[in-house]
PDB file of C-alpha atoms in Angstrom:
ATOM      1  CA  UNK Y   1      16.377   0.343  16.256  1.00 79.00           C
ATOM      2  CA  UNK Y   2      14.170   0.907  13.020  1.00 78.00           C
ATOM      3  CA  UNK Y   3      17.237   2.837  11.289  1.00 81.00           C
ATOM      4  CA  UNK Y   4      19.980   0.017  12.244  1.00 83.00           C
ATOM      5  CA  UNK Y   5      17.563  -3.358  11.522  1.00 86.00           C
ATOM      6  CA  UNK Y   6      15.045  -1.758   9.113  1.00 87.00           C
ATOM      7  CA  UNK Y   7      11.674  -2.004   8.874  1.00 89.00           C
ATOM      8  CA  UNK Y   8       9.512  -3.950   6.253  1.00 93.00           C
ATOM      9  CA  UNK Y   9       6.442  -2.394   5.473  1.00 93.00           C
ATOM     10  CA  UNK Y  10       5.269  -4.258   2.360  1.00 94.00           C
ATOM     11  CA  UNK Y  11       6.482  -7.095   0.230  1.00 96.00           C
ATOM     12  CA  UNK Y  12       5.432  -8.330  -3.332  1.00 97.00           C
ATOM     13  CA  UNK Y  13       6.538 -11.582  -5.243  1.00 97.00           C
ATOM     14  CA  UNK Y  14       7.367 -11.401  -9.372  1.00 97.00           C
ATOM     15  CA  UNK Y  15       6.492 -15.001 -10.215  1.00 97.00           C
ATOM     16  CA  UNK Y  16       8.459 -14.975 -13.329  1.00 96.00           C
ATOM     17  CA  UNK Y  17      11.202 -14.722 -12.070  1.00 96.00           C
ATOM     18  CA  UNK Y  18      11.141 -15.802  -8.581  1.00 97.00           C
ATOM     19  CA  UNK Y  19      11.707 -12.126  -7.031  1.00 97.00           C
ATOM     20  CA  UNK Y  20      10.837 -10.641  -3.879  1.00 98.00           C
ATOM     21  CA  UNK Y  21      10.283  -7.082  -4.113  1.00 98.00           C
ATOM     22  CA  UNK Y  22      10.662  -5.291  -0.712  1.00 97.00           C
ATOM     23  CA  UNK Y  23       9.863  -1.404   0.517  1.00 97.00           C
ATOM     24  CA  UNK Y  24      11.375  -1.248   4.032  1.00 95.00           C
ATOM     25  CA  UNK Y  25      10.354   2.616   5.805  1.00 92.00           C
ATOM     26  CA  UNK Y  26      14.153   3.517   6.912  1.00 92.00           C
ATOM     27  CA  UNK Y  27      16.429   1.276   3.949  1.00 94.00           C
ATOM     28  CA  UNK Y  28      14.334   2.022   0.608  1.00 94.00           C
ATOM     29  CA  UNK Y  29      13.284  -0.551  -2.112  1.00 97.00           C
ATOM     30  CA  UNK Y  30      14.863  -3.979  -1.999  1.00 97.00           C
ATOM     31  CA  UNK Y  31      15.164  -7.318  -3.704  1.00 98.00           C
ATOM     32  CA  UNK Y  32      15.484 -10.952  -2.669  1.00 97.00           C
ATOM     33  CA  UNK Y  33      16.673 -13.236  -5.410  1.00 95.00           C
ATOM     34  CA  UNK Y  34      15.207 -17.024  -6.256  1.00 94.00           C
ATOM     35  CA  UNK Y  35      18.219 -18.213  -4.306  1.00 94.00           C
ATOM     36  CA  UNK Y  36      17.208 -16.365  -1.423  1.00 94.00           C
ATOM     37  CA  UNK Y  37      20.451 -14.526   1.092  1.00 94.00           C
ATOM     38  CA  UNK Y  38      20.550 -11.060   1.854  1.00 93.00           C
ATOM     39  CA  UNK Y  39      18.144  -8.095   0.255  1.00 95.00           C
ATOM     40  CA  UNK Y  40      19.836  -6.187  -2.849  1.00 96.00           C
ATOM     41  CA  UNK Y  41      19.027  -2.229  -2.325  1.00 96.00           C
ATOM     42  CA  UNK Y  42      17.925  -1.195  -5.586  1.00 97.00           C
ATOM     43  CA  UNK Y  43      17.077   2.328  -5.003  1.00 94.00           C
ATOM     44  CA  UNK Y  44      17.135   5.100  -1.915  1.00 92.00           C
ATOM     45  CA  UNK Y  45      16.110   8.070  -3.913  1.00 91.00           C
ATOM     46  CA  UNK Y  46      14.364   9.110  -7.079  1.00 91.00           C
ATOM     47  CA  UNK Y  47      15.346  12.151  -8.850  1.00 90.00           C
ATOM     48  CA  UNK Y  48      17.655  13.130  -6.121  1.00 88.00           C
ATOM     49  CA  UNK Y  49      15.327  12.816  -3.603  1.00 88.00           C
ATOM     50  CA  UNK Y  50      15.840  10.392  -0.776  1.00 89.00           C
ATOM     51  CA  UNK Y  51      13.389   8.194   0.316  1.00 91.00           C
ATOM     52  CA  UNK Y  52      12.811   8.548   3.628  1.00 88.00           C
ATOM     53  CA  UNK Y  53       9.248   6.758   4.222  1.00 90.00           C
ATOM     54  CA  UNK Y  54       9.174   3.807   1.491  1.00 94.00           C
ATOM     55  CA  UNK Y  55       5.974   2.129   2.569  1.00 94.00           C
ATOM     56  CA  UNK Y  56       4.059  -0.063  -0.334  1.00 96.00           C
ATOM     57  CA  UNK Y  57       4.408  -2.523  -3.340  1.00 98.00           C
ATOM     58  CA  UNK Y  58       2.976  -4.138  -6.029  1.00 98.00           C
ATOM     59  CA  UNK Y  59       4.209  -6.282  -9.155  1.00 98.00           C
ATOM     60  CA  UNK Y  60       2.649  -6.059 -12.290  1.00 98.00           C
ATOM     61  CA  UNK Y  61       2.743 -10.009 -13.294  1.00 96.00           C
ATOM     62  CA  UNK Y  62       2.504  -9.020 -16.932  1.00 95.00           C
ATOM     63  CA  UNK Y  63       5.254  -6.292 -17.619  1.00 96.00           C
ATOM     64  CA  UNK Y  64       7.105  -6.710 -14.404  1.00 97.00           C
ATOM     65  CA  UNK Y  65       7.282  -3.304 -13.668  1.00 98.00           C
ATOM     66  CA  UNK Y  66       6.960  -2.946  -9.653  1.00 98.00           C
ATOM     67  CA  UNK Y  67       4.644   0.252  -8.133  1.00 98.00           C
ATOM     68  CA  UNK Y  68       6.003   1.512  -5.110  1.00 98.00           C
ATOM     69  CA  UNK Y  69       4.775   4.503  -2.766  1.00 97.00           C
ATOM     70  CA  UNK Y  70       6.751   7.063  -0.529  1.00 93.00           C
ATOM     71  CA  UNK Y  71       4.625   8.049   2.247  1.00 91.00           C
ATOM     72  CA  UNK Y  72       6.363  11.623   2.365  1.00 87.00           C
ATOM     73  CA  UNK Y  73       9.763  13.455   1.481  1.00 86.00           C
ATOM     74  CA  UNK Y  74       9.739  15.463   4.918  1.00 82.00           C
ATOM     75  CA  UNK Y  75       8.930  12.999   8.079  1.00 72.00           C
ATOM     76  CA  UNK Y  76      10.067   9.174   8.563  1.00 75.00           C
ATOM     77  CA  UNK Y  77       8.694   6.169  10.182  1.00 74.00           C
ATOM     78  CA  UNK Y  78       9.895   7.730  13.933  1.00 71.00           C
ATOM     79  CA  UNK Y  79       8.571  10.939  13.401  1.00 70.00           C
ATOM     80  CA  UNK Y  80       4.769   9.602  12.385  1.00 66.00           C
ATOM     81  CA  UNK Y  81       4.322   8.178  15.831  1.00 67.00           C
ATOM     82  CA  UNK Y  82       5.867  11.186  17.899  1.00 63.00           C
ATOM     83  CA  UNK Y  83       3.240  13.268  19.820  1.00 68.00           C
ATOM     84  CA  UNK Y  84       2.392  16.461  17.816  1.00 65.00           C
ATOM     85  CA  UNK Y  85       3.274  15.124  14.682  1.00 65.00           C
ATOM     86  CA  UNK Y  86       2.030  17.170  11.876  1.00 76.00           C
ATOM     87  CA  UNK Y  87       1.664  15.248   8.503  1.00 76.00           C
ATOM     88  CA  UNK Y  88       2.395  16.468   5.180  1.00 83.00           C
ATOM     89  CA  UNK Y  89       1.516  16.050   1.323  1.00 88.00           C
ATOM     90  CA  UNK Y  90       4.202  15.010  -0.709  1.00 91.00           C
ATOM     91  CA  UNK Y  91       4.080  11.637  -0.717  1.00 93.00           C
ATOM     92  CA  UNK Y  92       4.808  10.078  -4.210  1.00 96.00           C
ATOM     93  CA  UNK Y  93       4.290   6.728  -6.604  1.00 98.00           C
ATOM     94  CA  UNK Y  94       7.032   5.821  -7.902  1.00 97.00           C
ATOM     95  CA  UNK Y  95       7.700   2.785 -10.973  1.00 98.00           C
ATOM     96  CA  UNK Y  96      10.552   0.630 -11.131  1.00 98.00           C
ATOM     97  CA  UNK Y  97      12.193  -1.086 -14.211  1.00 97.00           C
ATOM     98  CA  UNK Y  98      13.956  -3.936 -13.649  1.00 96.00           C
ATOM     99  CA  UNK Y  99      15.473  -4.097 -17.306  1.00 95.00           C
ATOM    100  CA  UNK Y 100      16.453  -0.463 -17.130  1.00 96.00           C
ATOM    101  CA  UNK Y 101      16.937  -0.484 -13.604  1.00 95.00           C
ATOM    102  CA  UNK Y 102      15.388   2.753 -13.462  1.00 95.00           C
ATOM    103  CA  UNK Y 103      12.791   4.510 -11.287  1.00 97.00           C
ATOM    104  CA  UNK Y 104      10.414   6.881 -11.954  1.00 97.00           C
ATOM    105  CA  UNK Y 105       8.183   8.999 -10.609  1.00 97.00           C
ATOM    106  CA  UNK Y 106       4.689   8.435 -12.009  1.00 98.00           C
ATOM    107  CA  UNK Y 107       2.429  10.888  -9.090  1.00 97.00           C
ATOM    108  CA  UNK Y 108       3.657  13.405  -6.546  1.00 95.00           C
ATOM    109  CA  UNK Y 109       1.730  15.843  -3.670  1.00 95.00           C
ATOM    110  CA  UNK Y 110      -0.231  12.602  -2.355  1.00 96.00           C
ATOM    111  CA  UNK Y 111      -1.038  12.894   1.399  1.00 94.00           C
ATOM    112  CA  UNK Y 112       0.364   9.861   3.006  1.00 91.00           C
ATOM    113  CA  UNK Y 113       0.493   7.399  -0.383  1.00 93.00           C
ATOM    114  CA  UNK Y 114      -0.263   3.813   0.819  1.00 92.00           C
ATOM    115  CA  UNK Y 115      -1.459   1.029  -1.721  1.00 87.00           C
ATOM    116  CA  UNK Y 116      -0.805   0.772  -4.572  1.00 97.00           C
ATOM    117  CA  UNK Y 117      -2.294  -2.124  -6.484  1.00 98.00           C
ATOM    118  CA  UNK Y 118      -2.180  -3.098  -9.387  1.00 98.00           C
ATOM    119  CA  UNK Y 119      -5.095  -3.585 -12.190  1.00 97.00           C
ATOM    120  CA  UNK Y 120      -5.858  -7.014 -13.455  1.00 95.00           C
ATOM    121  CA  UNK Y 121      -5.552  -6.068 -17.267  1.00 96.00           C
ATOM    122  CA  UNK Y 122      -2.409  -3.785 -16.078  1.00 97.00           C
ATOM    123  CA  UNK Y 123      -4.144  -0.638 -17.038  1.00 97.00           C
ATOM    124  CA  UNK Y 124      -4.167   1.440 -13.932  1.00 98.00           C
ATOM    125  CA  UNK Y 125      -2.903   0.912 -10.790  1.00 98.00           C
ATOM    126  CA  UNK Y 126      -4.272   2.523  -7.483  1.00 98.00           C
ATOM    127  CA  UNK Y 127      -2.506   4.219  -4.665  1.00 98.00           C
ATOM    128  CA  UNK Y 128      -4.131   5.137  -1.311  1.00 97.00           C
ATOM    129  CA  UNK Y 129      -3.862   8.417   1.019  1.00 96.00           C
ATOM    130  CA  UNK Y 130      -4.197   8.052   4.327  1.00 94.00           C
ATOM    131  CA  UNK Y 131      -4.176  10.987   5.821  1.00 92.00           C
ATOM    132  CA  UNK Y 132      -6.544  12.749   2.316  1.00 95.00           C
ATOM    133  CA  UNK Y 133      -8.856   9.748   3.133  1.00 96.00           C
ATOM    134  CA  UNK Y 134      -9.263   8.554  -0.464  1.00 97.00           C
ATOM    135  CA  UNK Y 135      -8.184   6.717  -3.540  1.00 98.00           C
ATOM    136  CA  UNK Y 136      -6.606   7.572  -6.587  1.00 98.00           C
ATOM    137  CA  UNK Y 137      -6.517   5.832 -10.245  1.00 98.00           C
ATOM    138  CA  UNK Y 138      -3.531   6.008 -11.865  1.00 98.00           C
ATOM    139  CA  UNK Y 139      -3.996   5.633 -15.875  1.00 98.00           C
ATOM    140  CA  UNK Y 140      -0.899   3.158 -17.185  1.00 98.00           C
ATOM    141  CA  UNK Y 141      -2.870   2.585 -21.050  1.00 97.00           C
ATOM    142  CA  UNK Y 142      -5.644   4.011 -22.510  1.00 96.00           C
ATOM    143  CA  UNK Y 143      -6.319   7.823 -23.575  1.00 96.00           C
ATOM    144  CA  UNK Y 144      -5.964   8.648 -19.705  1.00 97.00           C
ATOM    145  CA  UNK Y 145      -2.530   7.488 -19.915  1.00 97.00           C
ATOM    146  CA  UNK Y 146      -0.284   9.096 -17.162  1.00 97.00           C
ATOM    147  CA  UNK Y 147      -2.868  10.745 -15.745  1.00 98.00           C
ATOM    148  CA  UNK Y 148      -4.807  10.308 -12.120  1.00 98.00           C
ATOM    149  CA  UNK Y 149      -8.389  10.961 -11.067  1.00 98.00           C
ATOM    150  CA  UNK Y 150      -9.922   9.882  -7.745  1.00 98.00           C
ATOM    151  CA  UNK Y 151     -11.570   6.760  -7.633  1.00 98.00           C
ATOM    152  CA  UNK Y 152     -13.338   6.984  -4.082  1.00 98.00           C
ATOM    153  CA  UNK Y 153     -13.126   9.651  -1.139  1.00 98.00           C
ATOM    154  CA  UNK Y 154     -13.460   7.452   2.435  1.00 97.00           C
ATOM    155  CA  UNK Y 155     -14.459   8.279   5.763  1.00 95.00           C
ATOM    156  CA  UNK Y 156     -11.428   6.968   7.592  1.00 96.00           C
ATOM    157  CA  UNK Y 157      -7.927   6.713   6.986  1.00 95.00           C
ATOM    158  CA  UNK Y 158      -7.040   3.510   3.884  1.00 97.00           C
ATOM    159  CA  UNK Y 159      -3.776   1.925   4.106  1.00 96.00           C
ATOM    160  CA  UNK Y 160      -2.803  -1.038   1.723  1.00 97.00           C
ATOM    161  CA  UNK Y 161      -4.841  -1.743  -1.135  1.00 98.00           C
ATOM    162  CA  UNK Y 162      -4.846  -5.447  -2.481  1.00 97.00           C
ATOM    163  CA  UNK Y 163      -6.599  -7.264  -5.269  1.00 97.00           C
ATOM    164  CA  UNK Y 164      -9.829  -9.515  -4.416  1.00 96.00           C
ATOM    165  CA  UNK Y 165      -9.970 -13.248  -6.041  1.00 95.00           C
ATOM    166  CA  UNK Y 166     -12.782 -11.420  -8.137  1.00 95.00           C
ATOM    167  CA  UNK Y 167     -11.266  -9.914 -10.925  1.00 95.00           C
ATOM    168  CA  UNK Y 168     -11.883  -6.171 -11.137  1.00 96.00           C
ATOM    169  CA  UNK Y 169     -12.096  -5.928  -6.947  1.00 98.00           C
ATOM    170  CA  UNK Y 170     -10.072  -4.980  -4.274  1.00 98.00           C
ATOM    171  CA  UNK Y 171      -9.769  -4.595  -0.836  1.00 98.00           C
ATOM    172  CA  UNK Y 172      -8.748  -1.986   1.456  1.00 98.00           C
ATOM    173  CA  UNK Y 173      -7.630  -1.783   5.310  1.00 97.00           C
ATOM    174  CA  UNK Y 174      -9.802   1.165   6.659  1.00 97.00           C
ATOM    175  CA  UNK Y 175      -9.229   2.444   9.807  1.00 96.00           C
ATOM    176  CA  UNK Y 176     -11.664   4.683  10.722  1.00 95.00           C
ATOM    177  CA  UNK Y 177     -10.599   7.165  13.686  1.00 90.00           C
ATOM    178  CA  UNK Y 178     -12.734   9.252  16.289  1.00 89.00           C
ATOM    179  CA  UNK Y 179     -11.980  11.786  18.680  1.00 80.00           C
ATOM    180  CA  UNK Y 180     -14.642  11.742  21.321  1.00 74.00           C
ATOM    181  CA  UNK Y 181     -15.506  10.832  23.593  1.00 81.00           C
ATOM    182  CA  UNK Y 182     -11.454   9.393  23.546  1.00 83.00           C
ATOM    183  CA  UNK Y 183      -9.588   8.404  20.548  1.00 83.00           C
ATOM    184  CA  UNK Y 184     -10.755   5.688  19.282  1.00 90.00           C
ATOM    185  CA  UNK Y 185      -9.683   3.504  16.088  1.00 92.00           C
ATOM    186  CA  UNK Y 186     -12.185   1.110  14.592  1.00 94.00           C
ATOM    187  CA  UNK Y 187     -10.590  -0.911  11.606  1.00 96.00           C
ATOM    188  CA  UNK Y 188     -13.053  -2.534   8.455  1.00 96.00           C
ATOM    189  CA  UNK Y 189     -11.951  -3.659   5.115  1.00 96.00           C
ATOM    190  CA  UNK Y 190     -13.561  -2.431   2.133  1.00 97.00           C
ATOM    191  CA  UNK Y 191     -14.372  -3.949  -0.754  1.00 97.00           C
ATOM    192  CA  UNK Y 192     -14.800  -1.645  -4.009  1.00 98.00           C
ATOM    193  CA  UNK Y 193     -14.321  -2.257  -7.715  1.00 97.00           C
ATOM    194  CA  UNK Y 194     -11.795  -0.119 -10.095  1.00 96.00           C
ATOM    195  CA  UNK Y 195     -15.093   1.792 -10.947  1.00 97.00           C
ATOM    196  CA  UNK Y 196     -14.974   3.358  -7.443  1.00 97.00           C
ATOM    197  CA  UNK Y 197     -18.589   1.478  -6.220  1.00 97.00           C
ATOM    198  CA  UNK Y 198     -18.446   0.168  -2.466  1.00 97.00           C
ATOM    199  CA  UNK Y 199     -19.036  -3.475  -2.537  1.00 97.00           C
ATOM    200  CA  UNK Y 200     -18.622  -4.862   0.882  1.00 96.00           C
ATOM    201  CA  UNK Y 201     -18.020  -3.245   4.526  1.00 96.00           C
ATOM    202  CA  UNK Y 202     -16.411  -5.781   6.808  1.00 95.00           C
ATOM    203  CA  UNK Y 203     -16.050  -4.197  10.405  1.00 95.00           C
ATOM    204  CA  UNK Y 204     -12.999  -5.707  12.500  1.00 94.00           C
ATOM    205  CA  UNK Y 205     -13.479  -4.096  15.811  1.00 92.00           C
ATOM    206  CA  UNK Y 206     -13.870  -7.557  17.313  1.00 89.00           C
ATOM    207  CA  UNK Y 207     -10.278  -8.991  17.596  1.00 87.00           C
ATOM    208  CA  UNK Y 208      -8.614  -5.943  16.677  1.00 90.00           C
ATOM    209  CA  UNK Y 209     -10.585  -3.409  18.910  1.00 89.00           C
ATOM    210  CA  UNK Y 210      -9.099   0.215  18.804  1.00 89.00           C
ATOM    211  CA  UNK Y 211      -6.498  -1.392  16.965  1.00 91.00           C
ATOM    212  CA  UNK Y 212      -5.058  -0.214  13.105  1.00 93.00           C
ATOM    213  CA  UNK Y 213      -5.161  -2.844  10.507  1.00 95.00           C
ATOM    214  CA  UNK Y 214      -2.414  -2.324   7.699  1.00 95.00           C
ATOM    215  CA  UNK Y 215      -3.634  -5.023   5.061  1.00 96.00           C
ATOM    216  CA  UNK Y 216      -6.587  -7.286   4.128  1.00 97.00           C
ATOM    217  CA  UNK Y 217      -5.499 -10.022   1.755  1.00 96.00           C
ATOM    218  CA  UNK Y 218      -7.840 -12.556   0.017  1.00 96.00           C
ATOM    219  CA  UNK Y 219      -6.358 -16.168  -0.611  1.00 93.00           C
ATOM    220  CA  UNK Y 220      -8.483 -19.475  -0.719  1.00 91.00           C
ATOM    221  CA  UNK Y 221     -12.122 -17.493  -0.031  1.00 89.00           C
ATOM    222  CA  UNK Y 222     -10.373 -16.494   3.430  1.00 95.00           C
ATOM    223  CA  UNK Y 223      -9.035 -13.167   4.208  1.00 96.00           C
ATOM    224  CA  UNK Y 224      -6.311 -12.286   5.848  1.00 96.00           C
ATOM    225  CA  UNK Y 225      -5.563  -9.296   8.495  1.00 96.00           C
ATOM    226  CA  UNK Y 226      -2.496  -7.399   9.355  1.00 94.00           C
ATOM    227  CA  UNK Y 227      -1.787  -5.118  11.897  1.00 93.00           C
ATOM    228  CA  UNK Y 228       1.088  -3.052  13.209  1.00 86.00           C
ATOM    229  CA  UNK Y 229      -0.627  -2.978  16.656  1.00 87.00           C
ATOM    230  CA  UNK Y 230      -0.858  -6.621  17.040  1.00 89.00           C
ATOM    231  CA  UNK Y 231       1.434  -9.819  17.708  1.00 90.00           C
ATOM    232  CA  UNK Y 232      -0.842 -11.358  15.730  1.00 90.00           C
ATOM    233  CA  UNK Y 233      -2.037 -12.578  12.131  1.00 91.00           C
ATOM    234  CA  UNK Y 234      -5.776 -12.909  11.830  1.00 92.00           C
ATOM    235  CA  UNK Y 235      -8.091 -14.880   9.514  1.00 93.00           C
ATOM    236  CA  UNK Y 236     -11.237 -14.141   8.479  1.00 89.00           C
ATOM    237  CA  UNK Y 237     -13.685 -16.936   6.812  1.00 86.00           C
ATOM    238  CA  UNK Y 238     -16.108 -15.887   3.760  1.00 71.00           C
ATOM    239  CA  UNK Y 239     -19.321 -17.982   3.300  1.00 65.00           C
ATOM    240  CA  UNK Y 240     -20.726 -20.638   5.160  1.00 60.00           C
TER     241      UNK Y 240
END
């Protein structure tokens, strides 16, 4: 049913003015209004090519320019799970102006782009691969400006990427995937810095075991787990 109903993959709220920004993996990049009602879709292709994997967001709170990743030009949501499936690397990150209305394509030939996230001082922003296992830094400012490097190569698969309470860190929802004796998925959140340092591993095998985790999101010293593979939203609670 994913291509009738949709299917919401990442969301992202502009506090200044009240907007919902929404990437949904079959109907594109979408907008809910202050008033609420129906999703406005703003875009289903960038420079004439459709979007057929829209899978992450992020707002920058200062500029209000959104970040938004295409997992891949080739394959769709349907196609990742299918037995056999072969993945590819031309995934993308993609800006959007809302005063120009405009989107752009900032990086192309990622392999499986995830993420992205947004820098505190809104100088970078960071998109994940999952299937190249790493982490790239996208320049916005600066004398790197509109340029990428790799932050941090991983040893599983990173999915959303989300800013820690500590400015200047992030966390990211690792899953890290084995072959033998079965397949087996354990999920941990990482904690790393825009440097590229590894702060924190958190393991999450217990409660989501051989389970993938999709997001870890920090809010109130408590963080916050989401899964694809569950019916459920778990908490996790820092400190004593």
């Amino acid at each position: 049913m994913g291509p009738i109903c949709g299917r919401t993959l990442g969301l992202s709220f502009y506090y200044a003015t009240e907007s919902l920004y929404i990437v949904d993996a079959y109907f594109g990049f979408l907008v809910v209004g202050p008033q609420g009602g129906l999703a406005l879709q703003l875009a289903t292709s960038a420079e004439g090519v459709p979007f057929k994997f829209t899978d992450g967001v992020d707002v920058d709170q200062q500029s209000g320019h959104v970040f938004f990743t295409h997992a891949s030009e080739t394959f769709d949501l349907w196609n990742a799970t299918q037995p056999g499936f072969q993945p590819d690397s031309t995934g993308r990150l993609l800006k959007y102006d809302p005063v120009t209305k405009q989107v752009i394509v900032l990086l192309r030939g990622l392999a499986g782009a995830g993420g992205p996230a947004v820098s505190f001082d809104s100088s970078f922003v960071l998109v994940s691969e999952y299937v190249g296992k790493r982490i790239q830094k996208f320049w916005l400012t600066g004398v790197k400006a509109n340029t990428a490097e790799i932050l941090i190569n991983l040893p599983g698969n990173p999915n959303k990427i989300k800013r820690s309470e500590t400015e200047g860190e992030y966390w990211v929802a690792l899953n890290v995937i084995s072959q033998q004796p079965i397949l087996f998925t354990a999920p941990q959140g990482l904690r790393i810095n825009g440097l590229g340092m590894l702060l924190e591993t958190l393991p999450l095998v217990t409660g989501y075991f051989n389970a993938s985790i999709a997001v870890v999101q920090e809010q109130n010293s408590a963080l916050y787990i989401g899964s694809r593979d569950t019916d459920f939203l778990g908490v996790f609670k820092k400190g004593p």
